[in-house]
XYZ file of C-alpha atoms in Angstrom:
700
model
C 112.631 82.238 69.958
C 113.766 78.659 70.660
C 110.526 77.999 72.528
C 108.500 79.088 69.488
C 110.485 76.730 67.246
C 109.955 73.805 69.626
C 106.223 74.577 69.875
C 105.953 74.384 66.087
C 107.898 71.108 66.055
C 105.596 69.671 68.719
C 102.504 70.578 66.704
C 104.092 69.073 63.571
C 104.944 65.867 65.488
C 101.322 65.507 66.572
C 100.065 66.125 63.030
C 102.566 63.669 61.497
C 101.603 61.056 64.098
C 97.917 61.433 63.347
C 98.620 61.250 59.612
C 100.779 58.137 60.122
C 98.028 56.419 62.113
C 95.404 57.316 59.522
C 97.657 56.220 56.626
C 98.376 52.840 58.255
C 94.699 52.213 58.875
C 93.843 53.191 55.316
C 96.587 51.025 53.860
C 95.558 48.119 56.075
C 91.947 48.316 54.887
C 92.928 48.626 51.229
C 95.857 46.217 50.883
C 94.994 43.699 53.645
C 98.607 43.095 54.763
C 99.463 39.491 55.554
C 101.025 38.374 58.822
C 104.783 38.630 58.333
C 107.577 36.216 59.177
C 107.847 35.504 62.895
C 111.662 35.314 63.013
C 112.079 38.595 61.170
C 109.699 40.288 63.592
C 111.478 38.803 66.598
C 114.821 40.136 65.336
C 113.389 43.649 64.908
C 111.732 43.484 68.336
C 115.018 42.444 69.969
C 116.894 45.311 68.304
C 114.253 47.882 69.269
C 114.018 46.569 72.826
C 117.798 46.701 73.218
C 117.873 50.272 71.885
C 115.130 51.244 74.332
C 117.083 49.745 77.236
C 120.245 51.612 76.171
C 118.330 54.904 75.770
C 116.678 54.453 79.185
C 120.043 53.900 80.847
C 121.445 56.976 79.057
C 118.504 59.045 80.333
C 119.220 57.780 83.844
C 122.944 58.574 83.539
C 122.411 62.122 82.236
C 119.877 63.042 84.860
C 121.721 61.382 87.714
C 125.411 62.042 87.154
C 125.695 65.440 85.402
C 125.360 68.763 87.246
C 124.530 66.921 90.465
C 124.930 70.193 92.409
C 121.984 71.625 90.447
C 119.499 68.786 90.839
C 115.836 69.585 90.356
C 112.896 67.374 91.283
C 112.009 66.810 87.600
C 115.563 65.730 86.730
C 116.004 63.469 89.736
C 112.651 61.684 89.517
C 112.900 61.300 85.716
C 116.341 59.682 86.107
C 115.011 57.279 88.767
C 111.989 56.430 86.584
C 114.125 55.516 83.583
C 116.410 53.372 85.701
C 113.324 51.227 86.324
C 112.348 51.395 82.637
C 115.894 50.372 81.627
C 115.730 47.255 83.827
C 112.309 46.264 82.442
C 113.434 46.791 78.824
C 116.585 44.778 79.492
C 114.502 41.892 80.874
C 112.270 42.116 77.794
C 115.305 41.816 75.492
C 116.516 38.798 77.444
C 113.090 37.171 77.250
C 112.955 37.640 73.469
C 116.278 35.880 72.979
C 115.253 33.059 75.356
C 117.694 33.779 78.207
C 116.755 32.483 81.676
C 116.810 34.950 84.569
C 117.361 33.679 88.131
C 116.473 30.175 87.026
C 113.243 31.200 85.269
C 112.774 30.878 81.518
C 110.843 33.913 80.251
C 108.106 33.236 77.723
C 106.682 35.274 74.851
C 103.778 36.261 77.119
C 106.331 37.494 79.697
C 107.922 39.635 76.991
C 104.547 41.216 76.177
C 103.875 41.902 79.867
C 107.323 43.467 80.212
C 106.554 45.630 77.173
C 103.284 46.744 78.772
C 105.001 47.389 82.137
C 107.737 49.421 80.407
C 105.201 51.705 78.707
C 103.105 51.920 81.907
C 106.140 52.995 83.912
C 106.999 55.489 81.146
C 103.565 57.104 80.816
C 102.284 56.907 84.397
C 105.686 57.975 85.767
C 105.791 61.069 83.518
C 102.173 61.868 84.467
C 103.029 61.716 88.183
C 106.389 63.527 88.003
C 105.198 66.475 85.936
C 102.052 66.917 87.984
C 104.390 67.910 90.839
C 105.881 71.360 91.290
C 109.526 71.515 90.265
C 112.079 72.644 92.829
C 115.735 72.186 93.694
C 116.625 69.147 95.821
C 119.606 68.300 98.009
C 122.214 65.576 97.470
C 120.861 63.805 100.549
C 117.446 63.607 98.836
C 119.189 62.126 95.787
C 120.574 59.263 97.889
C 117.149 58.594 99.400
C 115.571 58.434 95.923
C 118.277 56.050 94.656
C 117.796 53.716 97.638
C 114.010 53.790 97.282
C 114.207 53.128 93.519
C 116.520 50.124 93.984
C 114.221 48.652 96.643
C 111.144 49.108 94.455
C 112.912 47.480 91.462
C 113.955 44.546 93.621
C 110.438 44.107 94.994
C 108.912 44.411 91.501
C 111.323 41.872 89.998
C 110.633 39.466 92.848
C 106.868 39.883 92.465
C 107.113 39.332 88.687
C 109.221 36.190 89.178
C 106.746 34.792 91.720
C 103.561 35.553 89.825
C 104.692 35.377 86.195
C 103.160 31.905 85.720
C 99.715 33.182 86.803
C 99.739 36.305 84.615
C 96.882 36.161 82.096
C 97.699 35.784 78.423
C 97.834 38.931 76.314
C 97.778 37.030 73.018
C 96.428 33.613 71.975
C 98.704 32.079 69.370
C 99.697 35.584 68.280
C 96.147 36.944 68.296
C 95.975 40.059 70.515
C 93.140 39.751 73.053
C 90.904 42.283 74.779
C 93.102 42.583 77.913
C 96.036 43.764 75.783
C 93.843 46.377 74.136
C 92.469 47.580 77.508
C 95.990 47.917 78.888
C 96.948 49.820 75.723
C 94.037 52.204 76.292
C 95.239 52.747 79.879
C 98.737 53.604 78.639
C 97.220 55.914 76.012
C 95.161 57.699 78.713
C 98.239 58.090 80.931
C 100.138 59.654 78.000
C 97.360 62.160 77.383
C 97.254 62.930 81.103
C 101.028 63.442 81.153
C 100.828 65.864 78.214
C 98.029 67.785 79.905
C 100.025 67.941 83.138
C 103.102 69.383 81.405
C 101.050 71.889 79.411
C 99.218 73.006 82.563
C 102.406 73.395 84.621
C 104.159 75.226 81.805
C 101.182 77.268 80.629
C 102.947 80.622 81.156
C 106.274 79.799 79.555
C 107.147 76.266 78.446
C 110.777 75.187 78.557
C 112.040 73.608 75.330
C 112.934 70.402 77.188
C 109.305 69.982 78.344
C 108.037 70.429 74.796
C 110.319 67.609 73.620
C 108.989 65.388 76.439
C 105.464 66.155 75.182
C 106.558 64.926 71.732
C 107.864 61.725 73.328
C 104.461 61.146 74.957
C 102.763 61.851 71.626
C 104.714 59.017 69.982
C 104.042 56.658 72.895
C 100.329 57.435 72.501
C 100.440 56.932 68.715
C 102.336 53.681 69.206
C 99.694 52.408 71.617
C 96.987 53.414 69.167
C 98.657 51.344 66.450
C 99.095 48.381 68.835
C 95.418 48.573 69.847
C 94.407 48.609 66.166
C 96.506 45.474 65.449
C 94.919 42.019 65.553
C 98.121 39.990 65.623
C 101.526 40.458 67.231
C 103.107 40.129 63.786
C 100.871 42.706 62.072
C 102.468 45.752 60.464
C 100.390 47.911 62.911
C 101.976 46.197 65.874
C 105.464 46.626 64.434
C 104.906 50.293 63.705
C 103.452 50.742 67.214
C 106.615 49.254 68.726
C 108.717 51.494 66.421
C 106.822 54.653 67.493
C 107.294 53.673 71.130
C 111.026 53.264 70.531
C 111.179 56.660 68.832
C 109.692 58.167 71.999
C 112.797 56.980 73.920
C 115.006 58.972 71.558
C 112.864 62.062 72.067
C 112.873 61.502 75.813
C 116.665 61.214 75.763
C 116.842 64.431 73.769
C 114.488 66.197 76.196
C 116.454 65.077 79.245
C 119.655 66.170 77.487
C 118.132 69.614 77.069
C 116.883 69.614 80.662
C 120.124 68.285 82.126
C 122.928 69.642 79.959
C 121.901 72.129 77.299
C 119.484 74.285 79.311
C 121.874 74.686 82.303
C 124.715 75.397 79.861
C 122.670 77.989 77.976
C 121.516 79.535 81.263
C 125.111 79.799 82.371
C 126.000 81.361 79.016
C 123.113 83.816 79.399
C 124.215 84.773 82.902
C 127.821 85.183 81.769
C 126.691 87.293 78.804
C 124.564 89.461 81.098
C 127.424 89.846 83.564
C 129.739 90.737 80.704
C 127.218 93.278 79.415
C 126.803 94.831 82.860
C 130.581 94.904 83.309
C 131.037 96.926 80.117
C 127.790 98.918 79.868
C 126.052 101.572 81.913
C 122.854 100.140 83.371
C 120.966 103.447 83.139
C 121.732 104.630 79.596
C 122.691 101.300 78.015
C 125.849 102.912 76.614
C 129.301 101.303 76.890
C 130.923 102.380 80.157
C 134.330 103.712 81.181
C 135.846 100.214 81.314
C 134.871 99.629 77.675
C 136.139 103.116 76.785
C 139.557 102.255 78.197
C 139.651 99.014 76.211
C 138.662 100.727 72.956
C 141.262 103.471 73.407
C 143.989 100.915 74.140
C 143.063 99.014 70.982
C 142.978 102.175 68.854
C 146.342 103.379 70.136
C 147.955 99.999 69.484
C 146.693 99.871 65.919
C 147.110 103.485 64.791
C 150.688 104.319 65.722
C 151.024 108.102 65.718
C 147.643 108.822 64.055
C 145.740 111.412 66.069
C 142.775 110.131 68.065
C 140.565 112.430 70.127
C 138.782 111.646 73.372
C 136.073 114.091 74.433
C 134.344 114.196 77.818
C 130.940 115.933 78.040
C 129.455 117.217 81.288
C 125.832 118.290 81.841
C 125.807 121.802 83.280
C 123.871 122.340 86.512
C 122.853 118.669 86.610
C 122.871 118.578 90.416
C 120.413 121.482 90.540
C 118.185 119.760 87.974
C 118.416 116.453 89.833
C 117.646 118.030 93.222
C 114.756 120.156 91.977
C 113.032 117.637 89.662
C 113.938 114.443 91.520
C 116.273 111.532 90.805
C 113.824 109.825 88.459
C 113.708 112.898 86.221
C 117.499 113.200 86.514
C 117.915 109.615 85.329
C 115.545 110.260 82.438
C 117.551 113.353 81.503
C 120.777 111.334 81.341
C 119.053 108.749 79.137
C 117.866 111.474 76.746
C 121.315 113.092 76.603
C 122.992 109.756 75.887
C 120.404 108.894 73.233
C 120.748 112.274 71.491
C 124.535 111.938 71.349
C 124.294 108.363 70.073
C 121.802 109.219 67.315
C 124.036 111.983 65.940
C 127.344 110.144 65.725
C 129.396 110.133 62.561
C 130.956 107.002 61.091
C 133.487 105.379 63.471
C 132.631 107.761 66.340
C 131.657 106.010 69.568
C 129.898 107.388 72.626
C 130.287 106.075 76.182
C 128.817 106.762 79.610
C 131.383 107.842 82.197
C 128.897 107.488 85.058
C 127.035 110.315 86.764
C 126.464 113.284 84.449
C 129.464 112.673 82.164
C 129.708 111.118 78.710
C 132.727 110.400 76.513
C 133.246 110.357 72.755
C 136.039 108.731 70.745
C 136.959 110.619 67.552
C 139.374 108.399 65.568
C 141.672 109.650 62.790
C 141.505 113.375 63.517
C 142.410 115.705 60.672
C 143.263 118.546 63.062
C 142.469 119.811 66.537
C 140.546 122.744 65.028
C 138.240 120.456 63.038
C 137.683 118.341 66.158
C 136.726 121.443 68.146
C 134.258 122.358 65.415
C 132.733 118.872 65.531
C 132.393 119.088 69.317
C 130.570 122.411 69.024
C 128.184 120.795 66.520
C 127.325 118.180 69.138
C 126.897 120.831 71.823
C 124.480 122.700 69.543
C 122.241 119.619 69.549
C 121.165 120.622 73.041
C 119.891 124.030 72.010
C 116.708 122.082 71.398
C 115.041 121.367 74.794
C 114.596 117.882 76.235
C 111.118 116.720 77.215
C 110.564 115.077 80.591
C 107.023 114.264 81.759
C 105.541 116.482 79.013
C 107.624 119.510 80.092
C 110.453 121.029 78.043
C 113.735 121.765 79.793
C 116.655 123.670 78.317
C 120.013 122.208 79.226
C 123.576 122.757 78.095
C 126.738 120.715 78.006
C 130.390 121.608 78.236
C 133.229 119.527 76.837
C 136.910 118.828 77.326
C 139.183 117.172 74.770
C 142.500 115.349 74.866
C 144.341 114.121 71.764
C 146.576 111.101 71.317
C 149.577 111.143 71.217
C 150.142 114.799 72.165
C 148.166 114.758 75.429
C 148.981 111.267 76.693
C 150.261 107.889 75.623
C 147.880 105.691 77.646
C 144.105 105.410 77.726
C 143.976 106.340 81.415
C 146.004 109.503 80.815
C 143.837 110.621 77.901
C 140.609 110.088 79.834
C 141.995 111.883 82.876
C 143.232 114.823 80.801
C 139.933 115.151 78.917
C 138.111 115.061 82.258
C 140.432 117.759 83.610
C 139.708 119.883 80.539
C 135.916 119.582 80.890
C 136.036 120.592 84.555
C 138.217 123.553 83.622
C 135.647 124.525 80.973
C 132.838 124.187 83.495
C 134.658 126.240 86.113
C 135.207 129.155 83.722
C 131.854 128.901 81.923
C 133.368 127.906 78.549
C 131.695 125.508 76.135
C 134.758 123.438 75.178
C 138.430 123.333 76.148
C 141.398 121.429 74.786
C 143.670 120.058 77.491
C 146.863 121.926 78.313
C 149.341 120.845 81.005
C 148.677 123.910 83.158
C 145.149 122.582 83.803
C 146.585 119.479 85.384
C 148.890 121.508 87.555
C 145.932 123.536 88.759
C 143.928 120.357 89.408
C 146.826 118.926 91.419
C 147.096 122.145 93.400
C 143.380 122.019 94.091
C 143.656 118.399 95.259
C 146.618 119.254 97.488
C 144.737 122.228 98.913
C 141.780 119.945 99.665
C 144.056 117.505 101.510
C 145.613 120.361 103.487
C 142.132 121.672 104.257
C 141.202 118.388 105.940
C 144.220 118.664 108.240
C 143.889 122.402 108.913
C 141.097 122.066 111.476
C 143.096 119.495 113.472
C 146.197 121.701 113.343
C 144.310 124.850 114.480
C 145.213 126.771 111.332
C 141.846 128.549 111.178
C 141.075 131.785 112.960
C 138.338 134.430 112.979
C 138.316 138.102 112.101
C 135.501 140.465 112.988
C 133.981 143.310 110.985
C 131.854 145.835 112.858
C 128.190 146.497 112.133
C 127.481 150.239 112.485
C 124.217 152.078 113.079
C 124.166 154.585 110.196
C 122.493 157.457 112.077
C 124.542 157.342 115.264
C 127.696 155.540 113.930
C 127.453 153.409 117.070
C 128.771 149.816 116.970
C 125.714 147.570 117.257
C 127.151 144.234 116.136
C 129.906 142.376 114.367
C 130.233 139.680 111.742
C 132.564 136.733 112.344
C 134.581 135.869 109.217
C 136.609 132.673 108.778
C 140.282 132.871 107.786
C 142.891 130.191 107.048
C 146.598 130.677 107.561
C 148.329 127.918 105.598
C 151.754 126.961 107.038
C 153.412 127.272 103.585
C 151.083 129.359 101.423
C 150.199 131.893 104.069
C 146.679 133.316 104.110
C 144.402 131.435 101.686
C 141.508 133.553 100.328
C 138.074 132.371 101.540
C 136.816 132.217 97.935
C 139.345 129.422 97.354
C 138.829 127.172 100.367
C 135.145 127.754 101.242
C 133.845 126.166 97.975
C 136.210 123.228 98.531
C 134.879 122.743 102.048
C 131.331 122.858 100.682
C 132.118 120.144 98.110
C 133.829 117.685 100.444
C 131.478 118.181 103.405
C 134.148 119.684 105.694
C 132.043 122.841 105.880
C 129.811 121.198 108.525
C 132.480 120.657 111.242
C 134.152 123.891 110.130
C 130.880 125.802 110.523
C 130.389 124.327 113.992
C 133.902 125.489 114.940
C 133.137 129.025 113.694
C 129.872 129.124 115.674
C 131.459 127.852 118.887
C 134.558 130.097 118.602
C 132.579 133.275 117.805
C 130.124 132.669 120.658
C 132.961 131.969 123.102
C 134.711 135.184 122.057
C 131.511 137.192 122.451
C 130.909 135.678 125.891
C 134.470 136.538 127.025
C 133.993 140.161 125.984
C 130.718 140.341 127.883
C 132.383 138.860 130.971
C 135.160 141.475 130.613
C 132.505 144.156 131.094
C 132.144 145.413 127.541
C 128.761 146.474 126.197
C 126.973 143.325 124.882
C 126.604 143.274 121.087
C 125.329 140.698 118.635
C 127.682 138.480 116.609
C 126.622 137.448 113.096
C 127.626 133.997 111.849
C 127.155 132.654 108.314
C 125.517 129.263 107.827
C 126.393 127.117 104.826
C 123.805 125.221 102.787
C 124.982 121.882 104.200
C 124.694 123.189 107.752
C 121.271 124.675 107.175
C 119.885 121.400 105.817
C 120.968 119.404 108.871
C 117.849 118.186 110.744
C 119.534 118.527 114.175
C 120.975 122.019 113.539
C 118.728 123.820 116.039
C 119.461 121.276 118.778
C 123.220 121.518 118.188
C 123.202 125.338 118.276
C 121.073 125.310 121.424
C 123.520 122.918 123.092
C 126.529 125.087 122.127
C 124.872 128.254 123.495
C 123.937 126.413 126.680
C 127.491 125.151 127.196
C 128.983 128.610 126.641
C 126.263 130.393 128.603
C 125.619 132.999 125.894
C 122.158 134.530 125.628
C 120.710 133.616 122.162
C 119.670 137.248 121.575
C 123.360 138.067 121.039
C 123.624 135.654 118.092
C 122.495 136.319 114.542
C 122.546 133.546 111.936
C 122.955 134.566 108.295
C 121.515 132.472 105.458
C 121.359 133.111 101.709
C 118.282 133.275 99.501
C 119.220 130.030 97.747
C 118.794 128.137 101.035
C 115.070 128.898 100.966
C 114.502 127.213 97.591
C 112.789 124.293 99.310
C 110.171 126.398 101.091
C 108.751 123.763 103.413
C 112.130 122.574 104.677
C 113.443 126.142 105.020
C 110.389 127.386 106.937
C 110.516 124.459 109.356
C 114.258 124.929 109.988
C 113.862 128.700 110.486
C 110.994 128.113 112.886
C 113.127 125.807 115.038
C 116.019 128.300 115.026
C 113.744 131.191 116.007
C 112.453 129.158 118.935
C 116.007 129.272 120.330
C 115.787 133.062 120.518
C 118.478 133.857 117.928
C 118.103 136.434 115.145
C 117.908 135.443 111.463
C 119.083 137.498 108.510
C 119.148 136.916 104.756
C 122.607 137.710 103.409
C 123.381 138.994 99.876
C 119.714 139.875 99.409
C 118.724 140.769 95.840
C 120.971 138.248 94.102
C 118.714 135.228 94.601
C 115.148 134.220 93.794
C 113.127 135.026 96.904
C 109.406 135.349 96.380
C 107.820 138.319 98.121
C 104.895 136.077 99.040
C 107.192 133.739 100.974
C 109.353 136.563 102.264
C 106.479 138.200 104.139
C 105.773 134.957 106.012
C 109.382 133.965 106.609
C 110.523 134.127 110.269
C 113.473 136.487 109.673
C 114.675 139.730 111.294
C 117.008 141.379 108.792
C 117.804 141.801 105.098
C 121.419 142.454 104.111
C 121.743 144.257 100.760
C 124.460 142.686 98.638
C 127.636 144.742 98.172
C 127.305 144.540 94.367
C 124.339 146.976 94.531
C 125.962 149.339 97.079
C 129.231 149.584 95.119
C 127.654 151.414 92.131
C 124.856 153.123 93.983
C 126.175 156.647 93.211
C 126.823 156.022 89.508
C 124.201 153.486 88.477
C 120.554 154.561 88.703
C 119.394 150.936 88.556
C 121.477 149.970 91.592
C 120.218 153.040 93.433
C 116.626 152.074 92.623
C 117.215 148.495 93.801
C 118.710 149.637 97.118
C 115.862 152.117 97.630
C 113.264 149.441 96.851
C 114.797 146.849 99.177
C 115.041 149.388 102.010
C 111.446 150.530 101.565
C 110.216 146.938 101.386
C 112.121 146.024 104.565
C 110.521 148.921 106.446
C 107.055 147.845 105.336
C 107.768 144.264 106.396
C 109.106 145.581 109.711
C 112.532 144.121 109.039
C 115.880 145.707 109.724
C 118.017 146.359 106.662
C 121.807 146.371 106.499
C 123.983 147.510 103.593
C 127.180 145.601 102.909
C 130.272 147.016 101.197
C 130.005 150.654 102.351
C 133.281 152.208 101.189
C 132.844 156.012 101.147
C 130.890 158.861 102.646
C 128.723 159.412 99.551
C 127.385 155.878 99.865
C 126.820 156.430 103.595
C 124.801 159.613 102.978
C 122.699 157.925 100.294
C 121.939 155.004 102.580
C 120.952 157.371 105.379
C 118.539 159.092 103.020
C 116.975 155.707 102.290
C 116.638 155.103 106.056
C 118.882 152.070 105.930
C 119.414 150.922 109.530
C 122.973 149.596 109.596
C 125.973 149.226 107.386
C 129.299 147.477 107.250
C 132.254 147.886 104.970
C 135.760 149.258 104.620
C 134.511 152.807 105.300
C 134.062 151.751 108.918
C 136.649 148.983 109.149
C 137.980 146.017 107.303
C 137.749 142.605 109.063
C 140.269 142.619 111.922
C 141.642 140.255 114.556
C 139.812 139.938 117.925
C 142.442 141.844 119.903
C 142.432 144.697 117.389
C 138.622 144.771 117.363
C 138.624 144.952 121.161
C 141.056 147.888 121.293
C 139.484 149.759 118.386
C 135.762 149.419 119.103
C 135.034 147.931 122.504
C 137.320 150.157 124.636
C 135.707 153.344 123.294
């Protein structure tokens, strides 16, 4: 915006200059101005020359002394140039008042030469400097430039003092001669070249300071045009030319001020504003972040006393699945759409924030009641009954929400946010759309956190152990295998149910070392029984999703079997249908596992999303029918049909089929009729300790 304004001002300056030149020429031809008083002109010249010298020194000071740690080539060279110009203009002022310098009395012709040299330095110097490429320079380079500039000024002053008496006249008794006009044309050409150089270098995006420097060159050029058009040193044209040249110093000072002080200051302000924005806004959605949320809540609580204020945390259901299946780019786009939809449907004084990840927060000031707030939250949740569109595809998503209310649920911003977050996770865990925080949720969250901490220590303290459940051939009731099941005996809580600690281990990644321990322990136990002379049977071991996705899984299992000395044919690895969602990865992993010689089975079959097309090509050996179908097989015709279909399909695919959860003889007889190969369940035995399993099944 500022650049556009300066561009317009530059164009106006050029137009005004052209109009001024034309008006002076017209007035001169019409009114035939007389040569004015010599003393009056001299006084004006002295004042203008002194102002030019002061402006030049100010330009030098700004460029040289301020922000010296951020020196650029343009700034440094411009400062050095105007140090030279300041000295020349100072000498010109001294010559006009008749002061002797170093024993030499300067004449009127010397003053004119100094004027020409000043404008030559100005125009040619700008042309040369801005034809270079700008870059940052070191302080050492600054010292070199200062030394070089001082030496050049000294040499120039010496040369001028030596040869001043042989310099040709630029005016004869006040009449401007051809040499003066030629030199003026040279200065005019250098100004035009300098403008072209700046425009060319800044053709993509011109800095405001460079545009002001262009205006300075415009007025130098106009001034030279007026001087060239003058016939006498005391003509009005000549005076106006000197005045335009002096005005260019002011513009140059203004441009260097922008370049040296204002632009760096504004850049620093811009950077600080951007840093402040990033500190208090989410980069992905553009919404205020959790830090800003905390600030706003603190401010609201300080100003509202005991007035109820609600804080709501929203969570996108199944976001991880969406993110993993569609990719992170689509996941990011989804979060942007969710944030935008919430923002566009806010009521007056409501504010929405990004909590990071797949969570958003909403401040609801001045609540009438908790019930009305819950109704408002459900209105916002209903917004997502309409699908979101990503890459021209519609996706149906849902959100859940948790709410905390000030002052009932907390007296600090951190407490309210934490309690609302606890409530939303409670809602998500139980499949509820919205929950209001109650203290019991926090107690449960603390218990879960404590259990997670204990879980991390349990493996080191050898608190885990295995139980084994037999796998029975349904026709002969012979023991043909066993499944190893993980158990945890907590030192204070006693036995912790697997459905409590297994999901925790999956979340925190502990399932990987825990799964390796199960594999190693079960294989060692099986090997000991074989060495004791018992009939060799296969041990089934469950793999978690995290384990299955490990690239080195096959190598690690092969190394464990090699160390123990157990034949791979006595190991069966169980996976779930959900692990085969990524077909290419799953097929490659299964292929590597099969190369070891182990057996592969799909556990809980029928509850997932396996495609029959992929199933027929999958390198597996067994399907295990989920216990949920076997449990109602005698009372539910649909479950009976499902079990019959799975069994028939397994036979056609030449796969073994095992029924889980066999609990009574009626189920056993039905499964035999369906030609189900094996079964396991409480009808045969519950999971038991190794020593009990040995006495009960292996000694027979």
